[in-house]
XYZ file of C-alpha atoms in Angstrom:
245
model
C 127.183 105.759 147.691
C 124.303 107.922 146.518
C 124.119 111.714 146.455
C 120.752 113.431 146.744
C 119.897 117.106 147.037
C 116.306 118.334 146.842
C 112.855 117.327 147.982
C 111.740 113.762 147.170
C 114.771 113.000 144.981
C 115.515 109.256 144.846
C 112.485 108.865 147.057
C 111.767 105.227 146.236
C 115.278 104.012 145.584
C 116.071 101.533 148.362
C 118.972 99.335 147.231
C 120.438 101.092 144.174
C 123.857 102.680 144.347
C 126.165 105.172 142.656
C 123.388 107.615 141.786
C 123.538 111.421 141.864
C 120.203 113.242 142.050
C 119.996 117.030 142.380
C 116.650 118.806 142.150
C 113.129 118.395 143.440
C 111.747 114.952 142.545
C 114.755 114.059 140.435
C 114.969 110.272 140.204
C 111.940 109.935 142.463
C 111.392 106.470 141.049
C 108.604 103.994 141.723
C 107.590 101.963 144.752
C 109.490 98.688 145.025
C 112.027 99.568 142.343
C 115.717 100.470 142.586
C 118.267 101.810 140.145
C 122.023 102.390 139.994
C 124.681 104.413 138.169
C 122.459 107.298 137.059
C 122.929 111.061 137.257
C 120.091 113.612 137.249
C 120.165 117.368 137.625
C 116.966 119.417 137.489
C 113.338 119.386 138.474
C 111.833 115.916 137.831
C 114.799 114.793 135.767
C 114.656 110.979 135.471
C 111.521 111.283 137.610
C 109.961 107.902 136.706
C 113.088 105.729 136.589
C 112.622 102.155 137.842
C 115.700 100.017 137.166
C 117.400 101.870 134.321
C 121.157 102.413 134.529
C 123.949 104.627 133.176
C 121.636 107.476 132.249
C 122.555 111.151 132.448
C 119.778 113.742 132.518
C 120.325 117.479 132.948
C 117.479 119.993 132.757
C 113.982 120.438 134.008
C 111.898 117.324 133.232
C 114.562 115.847 131.029
C 114.124 112.112 130.776
C 111.086 112.433 133.003
C 109.484 109.226 131.700
C 112.559 107.043 131.585
C 111.869 103.687 133.338
C 113.970 100.652 132.397
C 116.198 102.144 129.731
C 120.006 102.407 129.815
C 122.806 104.561 128.394
C 120.942 107.728 127.494
C 122.312 111.259 127.761
C 119.794 114.101 127.908
C 120.900 117.689 128.355
C 118.341 120.469 128.116
C 114.844 121.140 129.445
C 112.362 118.445 128.344
C 114.954 116.579 126.339
C 114.113 112.887 126.043
C 110.851 113.677 127.805
C 108.653 110.750 126.694
C 111.294 108.086 125.948
C 110.548 105.348 128.484
C 112.365 102.214 127.308
C 114.618 103.252 124.399
C 118.383 103.139 124.930
C 121.606 104.650 123.640
C 120.253 108.075 122.764
C 122.024 111.396 123.049
C 119.849 114.549 123.026
C 121.291 118.020 123.698
C 119.060 121.063 123.581
C 115.659 122.130 124.832
C 112.944 119.733 123.550
C 115.522 117.595 121.749
C 113.981 114.147 121.329
C 110.951 115.272 123.316
C 109.052 112.387 121.780
C 105.440 111.293 122.059
C 103.533 109.592 124.887
C 103.618 105.805 124.709
C 106.483 105.598 122.221
C 110.182 104.837 122.681
C 113.214 105.074 120.401
C 116.882 104.063 120.466
C 120.276 104.913 118.963
C 119.527 108.513 117.998
C 121.795 111.542 118.326
C 120.433 115.102 118.256
C 121.975 118.462 119.086
C 120.031 121.693 119.030
C 116.663 123.169 120.003
C 113.686 121.070 118.840
C 115.893 118.483 117.070
C 113.977 115.222 116.571
C 111.288 116.888 118.654
C 108.368 114.483 117.964
C 110.267 111.279 117.293
C 108.251 108.154 118.092
C 110.034 104.899 117.149
C 112.704 106.073 114.675
C 116.218 104.695 115.182
C 119.777 105.520 114.192
C 119.126 109.134 113.202
C 121.537 112.052 113.503
C 120.182 115.636 113.677
C 122.328 118.672 114.337
C 121.122 122.264 114.230
C 118.059 124.172 115.384
C 114.923 122.192 114.413
C 116.806 119.695 112.284
C 114.522 116.674 111.803
C 111.917 118.358 113.995
C 108.967 116.464 112.479
C 110.585 113.026 112.241
C 108.493 110.277 113.798
C 109.274 106.711 112.731
C 111.942 107.365 110.112
C 115.381 105.817 110.580
C 118.986 106.049 109.326
C 118.721 109.732 108.390
C 121.474 112.335 108.761
C 120.374 115.981 108.985
C 122.907 118.675 109.725
C 122.029 122.369 109.588
C 119.276 124.578 110.835
C 115.895 123.139 109.706
C 117.553 120.470 107.571
C 115.134 117.627 107.036
C 112.596 119.715 108.981
C 109.513 117.882 107.671
C 111.041 114.433 107.358
C 108.553 112.042 109.015
C 108.746 108.349 108.076
C 111.620 108.694 105.602
C 114.708 106.486 105.701
C 118.274 106.765 104.614
C 118.384 110.454 103.642
C 121.410 112.676 104.014
C 120.772 116.396 104.267
C 123.663 118.809 104.989
C 123.171 122.566 105.036
C 120.639 125.195 106.086
C 117.133 124.029 105.119
C 118.520 121.233 102.974
C 115.788 118.653 102.356
C 113.517 120.848 104.426
C 110.146 119.696 103.020
C 110.970 116.123 102.061
C 108.421 114.034 103.965
C 106.646 110.692 103.785
C 107.773 107.437 102.193
C 110.612 108.976 100.149
C 113.991 107.601 100.861
C 117.715 107.654 100.028
C 117.979 111.263 98.901
C 121.157 113.319 99.234
C 121.123 117.106 99.548
C 124.277 119.038 100.340
C 124.221 122.821 100.379
C 122.058 125.636 101.609
C 118.399 125.094 100.604
C 119.272 122.266 98.299
C 116.228 120.042 97.642
C 114.264 122.271 99.978
C 110.810 122.269 98.397
C 108.086 119.604 98.827
C 110.035 116.676 97.426
C 108.057 113.447 96.902
C 110.527 111.102 95.259
C 113.461 108.849 96.201
C 117.026 108.564 94.983
C 117.643 112.218 94.195
C 121.072 113.828 94.556
C 121.469 117.600 94.934
C 124.830 119.178 95.725
C 125.277 122.938 95.810
C 123.444 126.091 96.826
C 119.758 125.715 95.901
C 120.474 122.708 93.701
C 117.107 121.147 92.764
C 115.493 123.632 95.153
C 112.028 123.498 93.603
C 111.753 119.896 92.463
C 108.628 118.162 93.816
C 107.735 115.023 91.868
C 110.802 114.569 89.715
C 112.696 111.345 90.431
C 116.225 110.173 89.704
C 117.695 113.619 89.182
C 121.355 114.437 89.857
C 122.365 118.063 90.159
C 125.777 119.290 91.180
C 126.725 122.950 91.254
C 125.472 126.374 92.267
C 121.746 126.532 91.529
C 122.004 123.483 89.292
C 118.479 122.577 88.060
C 117.154 125.124 90.488
C 113.782 125.564 88.702
C 112.920 122.024 87.668
C 109.669 120.939 89.292
C 108.523 117.578 87.936
C 111.130 116.395 85.459
C 112.962 113.138 86.080
C 116.144 111.330 85.073
C 118.172 114.474 84.504
C 121.863 115.040 85.191
C 123.259 118.550 85.460
C 126.775 119.421 86.587
C 128.207 122.934 86.838
C 127.373 126.499 87.739
C 123.635 127.127 87.095
C 123.577 123.955 84.983
C 120.129 123.334 83.474
C 118.754 126.146 85.604
C 116.051 126.757 82.983
C 114.550 123.282 83.185
C 110.957 123.518 84.458
C 107.818 121.399 84.584
C 107.815 118.055 82.846
C 111.215 118.324 81.223
C 113.147 115.067 81.061
C 116.532 114.489 79.567
């Protein structure tokens, strides 16, 4: 009960069943290995699969390095390209979860061009929007929604960024920040536990920690101050370097 259309598709699969492979070298597999319950559409989609199951791969070279992994959905050219053994991922969009050679990841969801593009071993991340979480590597438990939200997040954990370029330049070992609103917390932020809600709230803060800003451009200009709370339209907008209160 297999369907194959294209040169060398399912070439090595001998005993596996319930597969659909359409495209040159899709699900070509490996000598002596068989797989079942997979669907691949596109040139070299699921090319290297060995005994993985319940994978869906649509697009040129999507899931090309999948081997033993299960329950992945890749839609878009080069999506899930390097993920060999990670499971339960959903990647939709060209280069989404493209990954890095020799690394695998699990339980991630990404929708949009270049989302989670260079992920290595990060888990349980959600990225939605063009280039959301594009630089994330080993970070986990992050939610990034909006074009370029969390763009430079790398090893960070537990951040929530919602809105265009929210948390854009927060990278490194800085965790548990919340930014909701266009360009909120968008500069090079190097602290943990910051909350920014509203358009450009805490936009320029870099080294300030423990700030809470809620409102349109709240604490927009603060750079290094910490422990501040500002609520309201343009609240504490004039705070700048080193101010603490």
